[in-house]
Coordinates of C-alpha atoms and ligand atoms in Angstrom, one line a residue:
Chain A
M163 CA 10.7 -22.2 -31.8
A164 CA 12.2 -22.0 -35.3
N165 CA 8.7 -21.5 -36.7
K166 CA 8.0 -18.7 -34.3
L167 CA 11.2 -17.0 -35.1
S168 CA 10.7 -17.1 -38.9
G169 CA 7.2 -15.9 -38.3
V170 CA 8.4 -12.8 -36.6
L171 CA 11.0 -12.2 -39.3
I172 CA 8.4 -12.5 -42.0
C173 CA 6.0 -10.1 -40.2
R174 CA 8.7 -7.5 -39.8
A175 CA 9.8 -7.8 -43.4
C176 CA 6.3 -7.5 -44.9
Q177 CA 4.2 -5.9 -42.2
G178 CA 1.7 -4.5 -44.8
I179 CA 1.0 -7.9 -46.2
A180 CA 0.8 -9.5 -42.8
L181 CA -1.7 -6.9 -41.7
S182 CA -4.0 -7.4 -44.7
A183 CA -3.8 -11.1 -44.1
L184 CA -4.9 -10.5 -40.5
T185 CA -7.7 -8.2 -41.7
L186 CA -9.0 -11.0 -43.9
L187 CA -8.7 -13.6 -41.2
L188 CA -10.1 -11.6 -38.3
T189 CA -12.6 -9.3 -39.9
T190 CA -15.0 -9.3 -37.0
G191 CA -12.1 -8.8 -34.5
V192 CA -10.6 -5.9 -36.3
A193 CA -14.0 -4.2 -36.6
Q194 CA -14.3 -4.5 -32.9
A195 CA -10.9 -3.2 -32.2
Q196 CA -11.7 -0.1 -34.1
S197 CA -14.7 0.5 -31.9
L198 CA -12.7 0.1 -28.6
E199 CA -10.6 2.9 -27.3
V200 CA -8.4 2.9 -24.2
T201 CA -7.3 6.2 -22.8
N202 CA -5.5 7.4 -19.7
A203 CA -3.7 4.0 -19.2
R204 CA -1.5 4.2 -16.1
L205 CA 0.4 1.5 -14.1
S206 CA 0.8 2.6 -10.5
L207 CA 4.0 1.0 -9.2
L208 CA 6.3 1.3 -6.2
P209 CA 10.0 0.3 -5.9
G210 CA 10.6 -3.3 -4.9
N211 CA 8.5 -6.1 -6.2
T212 CA 5.1 -5.4 -4.7
P213 CA 2.2 -5.7 -7.1
G214 CA 1.2 -2.7 -9.3
A215 CA -2.3 -1.5 -10.2
G216 CA -3.4 -0.7 -13.7
Y217 CA -6.0 2.1 -14.4
F218 CA -7.6 3.2 -17.7
D219 CA -10.7 4.3 -19.4
L220 CA -12.3 1.9 -22.0
Q221 CA -14.8 3.2 -24.4
N222 CA -16.9 0.9 -26.5
S223 CA -18.2 2.9 -29.5
G224 CA -19.4 -0.2 -31.3
D225 CA -22.9 -1.5 -31.5
E226 CA -22.2 -4.8 -29.7
T227 CA -21.5 -5.6 -26.1
V228 CA -17.9 -6.7 -25.5
T229 CA -16.6 -8.6 -22.5
L230 CA -13.2 -7.9 -21.0
V231 CA -11.9 -11.2 -19.6
G232 CA -8.3 -10.2 -18.5
A233 CA -5.0 -8.9 -19.5
E234 CA -1.4 -10.0 -20.1
S235 CA 1.9 -8.2 -20.1
P236 CA 5.4 -9.5 -21.0
A237 CA 6.6 -7.2 -18.1
F238 CA 4.8 -9.3 -15.4
E239 CA 4.3 -12.9 -14.6
H240 CA 0.6 -12.5 -13.9
V241 CA -2.1 -9.9 -14.5
E242 CA -5.4 -10.2 -12.7
M243 CA -8.6 -8.2 -12.8
H244 CA -9.7 -6.9 -9.4
V245 CA -12.3 -4.8 -7.7
S246 CA -11.6 -2.9 -4.4
S247 CA -14.6 -2.1 -2.2
E248 CA -15.3 -0.8 1.3
H249 CA -17.9 -2.1 3.7
N250 CA -18.3 -1.1 7.3
G251 CA -14.8 0.3 7.6
M252 CA -13.1 -2.7 5.9
A253 CA -11.2 -2.5 2.6
H254 CA -11.8 -5.6 0.5
M255 CA -10.4 -6.6 -2.9
H256 CA -11.4 -9.5 -5.0
A257 CA -10.6 -11.0 -8.4
I258 CA -13.3 -10.8 -11.2
E259 CA -13.5 -13.0 -14.2
S260 CA -15.0 -10.6 -16.7
I261 CA -16.7 -7.3 -17.1
E262 CA -19.2 -6.4 -19.9
I263 CA -19.1 -3.1 -21.7
G264 CA -22.3 -2.4 -23.6
P265 CA -22.6 -0.5 -26.9
G266 CA -21.7 3.2 -26.3
E267 CA -20.6 2.4 -22.8
R268 CA -17.5 3.6 -21.1
I269 CA -15.9 1.9 -18.1
E270 CA -13.3 3.3 -15.8
F271 CA -10.6 1.4 -14.0
A272 CA -9.7 3.8 -11.3
P273 CA -8.2 4.0 -7.8
K274 CA -10.2 2.2 -5.1
G275 CA -12.4 0.5 -7.7
H276 CA -11.7 -1.7 -10.7
H277 CA -8.0 -2.2 -11.4
L278 CA -5.7 -4.6 -13.1
M279 CA -3.3 -6.2 -10.6
F280 CA 0.2 -6.7 -12.0
L281 CA 2.2 -9.4 -10.2
R282 CA 5.9 -10.1 -10.2
R283 CA 8.0 -7.9 -12.6
A284 CA 9.8 -9.8 -15.3
A285 CA 12.4 -7.0 -15.4
P286 CA 12.9 -3.9 -13.3
L287 CA 10.4 -1.2 -14.0
S288 CA 10.1 2.3 -12.6
E289 CA 8.3 5.6 -12.8
G290 CA 8.6 7.1 -16.4
D291 CA 8.9 3.7 -18.1
K292 CA 6.2 2.2 -20.4
A293 CA 4.7 -1.2 -20.1
D294 CA 3.0 -3.1 -22.9
V295 CA -0.2 -4.7 -22.0
E296 CA -2.8 -6.6 -24.0
L297 CA -6.4 -6.5 -22.9
K298 CA -8.2 -9.8 -23.6
F299 CA -11.8 -10.1 -24.7
S300 CA -14.2 -13.0 -24.7
D301 CA -14.1 -13.4 -28.5
E302 CA -10.3 -13.9 -28.5
Q303 CA -9.8 -10.3 -29.5
R304 CA -6.8 -8.7 -28.0
L305 CA -6.2 -4.9 -27.7
P306 CA -2.7 -3.8 -27.2
V307 CA -2.3 -0.8 -24.8
T308 CA 0.8 1.0 -23.6
F309 CA 0.6 1.9 -19.9
D310 CA 2.7 4.7 -18.4
V311 CA 4.4 3.6 -15.2
V312 CA 3.6 6.2 -12.5
S313 CA 3.9 6.6 -8.8
P314 CA 0.7 6.2 -6.8
A315 CA 1.5 9.7 -5.5
S316 CA 0.6 11.1 -9.0
L317 CA -3.0 9.6 -8.9
Chain B
M47 CA 8.4 37.0 9.5
Y48 CA 4.9 36.8 8.1
K49 CA 5.0 33.0 8.4
L50 CA 6.1 33.3 12.1
L51 CA 3.3 35.7 12.8
L52 CA 0.8 33.4 11.1
A53 CA 2.2 30.4 13.0
G54 CA 1.8 32.3 16.3
L55 CA -1.7 33.4 15.5
T56 CA -2.7 29.8 14.6
T57 CA -1.2 28.6 17.9
F58 CA -3.2 31.3 19.7
L59 CA -6.4 30.4 18.0
L60 CA -6.0 26.7 18.6
A61 CA -5.2 27.3 22.3
G62 CA -8.3 29.4 22.5
C63 CA -10.6 26.6 21.3
S64 CA -9.0 23.4 22.4
D65 CA -12.4 21.7 22.8
Q66 CA -13.3 22.4 19.1
S67 CA -14.3 19.1 17.6
W68 CA -12.7 17.4 14.7
R69 CA -14.3 17.5 11.3
T70 CA -13.7 13.8 10.9
T71 CA -14.8 11.3 13.5
D72 CA -13.7 12.2 17.1
I73 CA -12.4 9.2 18.9
G74 CA -10.9 11.0 21.9
D75 CA -13.2 9.3 24.3
I76 CA -13.6 5.9 22.8
M77 CA -10.1 4.8 21.7
P78 CA -7.1 4.0 23.9
A79 CA -3.8 5.8 23.7
L80 CA -1.1 4.8 21.2
D81 CA 0.5 1.6 22.5
F82 CA 1.9 -1.5 21.0
S83 CA 5.0 -3.7 20.9
L84 CA 6.2 -4.3 17.3
T85 CA 9.3 -4.5 15.1
D86 CA 10.1 -1.4 12.9
E87 CA 11.4 -1.4 9.4
E88 CA 15.0 -1.4 10.6
G89 CA 14.3 -4.6 12.5
E90 CA 14.4 -2.9 15.9
R91 CA 11.9 -3.7 18.6
V92 CA 9.7 -0.7 19.3
Q93 CA 6.9 0.4 21.6
G94 CA 4.1 2.9 21.1
E95 CA 5.7 5.3 23.5
D96 CA 8.7 5.6 21.2
Y97 CA 6.5 7.5 18.8
R98 CA 5.4 10.2 21.3
G99 CA 6.5 13.8 20.6
K100 CA 4.9 14.0 17.2
A101 CA 1.4 13.8 15.9
T102 CA 0.9 10.2 14.6
L103 CA -1.3 8.8 11.9
V104 CA -1.7 5.1 11.9
Y105 CA -2.9 2.9 9.0
F106 CA -3.3 -0.9 8.9
G107 CA -2.6 -2.5 5.6
Y108 CA -0.2 -4.7 3.6
T109 CA 2.3 -4.1 0.9
F110 CA 0.9 -6.8 -1.5
C111 CA -2.2 -4.5 -1.8
P112 CA -1.7 -2.6 -5.1
D113 CA -4.6 -0.2 -5.0
V114 CA -6.2 0.9 -1.7
C115 CA -3.1 1.0 0.5
P116 CA -0.7 2.9 -1.9
I117 CA -3.5 5.3 -2.8
T118 CA -4.3 6.0 0.9
L119 CA -0.7 6.5 1.8
A120 CA 0.0 8.6 -1.2
R121 CA -2.9 10.9 -0.3
L122 CA -1.6 11.2 3.2
G123 CA 1.8 12.0 1.7
D124 CA 0.2 14.8 -0.4
T125 CA -1.4 16.3 2.7
I126 CA 1.9 16.2 4.6
R127 CA 3.8 17.7 1.7
N128 CA 1.3 20.6 1.7
L129 CA 2.2 21.5 5.3
D130 CA 4.9 24.1 6.0
D131 CA 8.3 22.7 6.9
E132 CA 7.9 23.3 10.7
T133 CA 4.5 21.5 10.8
R134 CA 5.7 18.7 8.7
D135 CA 8.4 18.0 11.2
N136 CA 5.7 17.4 13.8
I137 CA 3.9 14.5 12.1
Q138 CA 4.7 10.8 11.3
V139 CA 2.7 8.0 9.7
L140 CA 2.9 4.5 11.0
F141 CA 2.0 1.8 8.5
I142 CA 1.2 -1.3 10.6
S143 CA 1.3 -4.5 8.5
V144 CA -1.5 -7.0 9.0
D145 CA 0.5 -9.5 6.8
P146 CA 3.7 -10.1 8.7
S147 CA 4.7 -13.3 6.7
R148 CA 5.2 -11.2 3.5
D149 CA 5.9 -7.9 5.2
T150 CA 9.4 -8.2 6.6
P151 CA 11.2 -5.1 7.8
E152 CA 13.2 -5.0 4.5
V153 CA 10.0 -5.1 2.4
L154 CA 8.4 -2.5 4.5
K155 CA 11.3 -0.1 4.4
R156 CA 11.5 0.0 0.7
Y157 CA 7.7 0.4 0.5
T158 CA 7.4 3.3 3.0
D159 CA 10.4 5.1 1.7
A160 CA 8.5 5.7 -1.5
F161 CA 5.9 7.8 0.3
G162 CA 8.3 10.1 2.2
P163 CA 10.5 10.3 5.3
E164 CA 7.5 10.7 7.6
F165 CA 6.4 7.1 6.9
V166 CA 7.5 4.2 9.1
G167 CA 6.6 0.6 8.5
L168 CA 5.9 -1.7 11.5
T169 CA 5.4 -5.5 11.6
G170 CA 5.6 -8.2 14.2
E171 CA 4.5 -11.6 15.4
Q172 CA 0.9 -12.4 14.6
A173 CA 0.0 -12.2 18.3
E174 CA 1.6 -8.7 18.5
I175 CA -0.4 -7.5 15.5
D176 CA -3.6 -9.0 16.9
A177 CA -2.9 -7.1 20.2
V178 CA -2.9 -3.8 18.2
T179 CA -5.9 -4.5 16.0
N180 CA -7.9 -5.7 19.0
R181 CA -6.9 -2.6 20.9
Y182 CA -8.3 -0.4 18.2
R183 CA -11.3 -2.7 17.6
I184 CA -10.5 -3.4 13.9
A185 CA -10.4 -6.6 12.0
Y186 CA -8.4 -8.1 9.2
D187 CA -9.0 -11.3 7.3
Y188 CA -6.9 -13.5 4.9
G189 CA -8.4 -14.7 1.7
E190 CA -7.7 -18.1 0.2
E191 CA -4.4 -18.7 -1.5
N192 CA -4.7 -19.0 -5.3
E193 CA -2.7 -21.4 -7.5
N194 CA 0.3 -19.0 -7.4
G195 CA 0.4 -19.0 -3.6
D196 CA -0.9 -15.4 -3.5
Y197 CA -3.6 -14.3 -1.2
L198 CA -5.4 -11.0 -0.5
V199 CA -6.1 -9.5 2.9
S200 CA -9.2 -7.5 3.9
H201 CA -8.2 -4.8 6.3
S202 CA -9.4 -1.6 8.0
S203 CA -9.7 1.3 5.7
A204 CA -9.5 4.0 8.4
V205 CA -6.7 6.3 9.4
F206 CA -6.3 6.7 13.2
A207 CA -4.8 10.0 14.5
F208 CA -3.1 10.5 17.8
D209 CA -1.7 13.7 19.3
R210 CA 1.9 14.2 20.5
E211 CA 1.2 12.6 23.8
G212 CA -0.2 9.5 22.0
Q213 CA -3.8 10.3 22.9
A214 CA -6.4 9.2 20.4
Q215 CA -7.9 12.2 18.5
F216 CA -9.8 11.3 15.3
L217 CA -10.5 8.7 12.7
V218 CA -10.5 9.4 9.0
R219 CA -12.9 7.1 7.0
D220 CA -13.2 6.7 3.3
S221 CA -16.4 8.6 3.4
H222 CA -14.9 11.7 4.8
P223 CA -14.2 14.5 2.3
V224 CA -10.5 14.9 1.6
S225 CA -10.7 18.6 2.7
D226 CA -11.9 17.6 6.1
A227 CA -9.2 15.0 6.6
E228 CA -6.6 17.6 5.4
A229 CA -7.9 20.2 7.8
D230 CA -7.9 17.9 10.8
I231 CA -4.4 16.5 10.0
K232 CA -3.1 20.1 9.6
R233 CA -4.6 21.1 12.9
L234 CA -3.3 18.1 14.7
A235 CA 0.3 18.6 13.4
S236 CA 0.1 22.3 14.3
Q237 CA -0.9 21.7 17.9
D238 CA 1.6 22.6 20.6
G239 CA 3.2 19.7 22.4
Ligands
CU543 CU1 -6.0 -5.9 -6.5

């Protein structure tokens, strides 16, 4: 605990140095982060404590395939990756472990398709708020993304 | 005045072609009238006939569903908000839960309030819910619980529409163009009672 705290303090005091150190340590990771871009990140949420859905576009401009393996957010207890589908008049939803994004490829997490499922709010959240989320990739790389909390009526 | 004239004209036109078919799937001859015995979001016991007098849209889902259910209800809400005031007063949406153990009246009330005053949540005993889903020949299915005790539910994706007398009229499927669904809902809500 003490270690973690001092770590945070040092980072805040000398962010520049910390960043260059990170660059040295995670050269490949940083190169990848620069080639990944998330846009249109929205977290569809209703009042109460029912789960929310995360939607976004993810562009891989790099020349290597990346694999998205999940997400985490301090605002929720759990975040899962899901796909909704429809067969013979039935709406289904199931969890997925990973999704690959090839070089130059763009994937869309959108209503009635792929989505992040956000479970159990750590603190009250409502329309107009922001939620910090980290997308996790198979090579341990994490991409921080700020989601706008919206009503499903806006989608 | 113009609005009144237009409303009158619409009524006249509708009366003139009452056998005009719906753009979405017509279920007038194959589905039974609106009937059920459930508990509403205030915790009151209710029957299908309590909802006669207004055009009624019925959707079967569950509040733990973060994607398909809220999106479907929000789109119905959009369609309803685009109606003129008078027509909007003639329509209601019943959200029948297929997950009664999580969907208590309190949970449902908070959920449906987010979509508009026309939305009412209904729940009940499993046997009561089965009676309704069997009546409209739809299924639902519980997935396995994960390590957090959460489970997903597969459910019908269609919206059932009934007229003011509770007679089945049409069914909106995912594959129907939004414009067709909107046109049918508008026409149903504009019908004379
Ligand atoms: Cu989901």
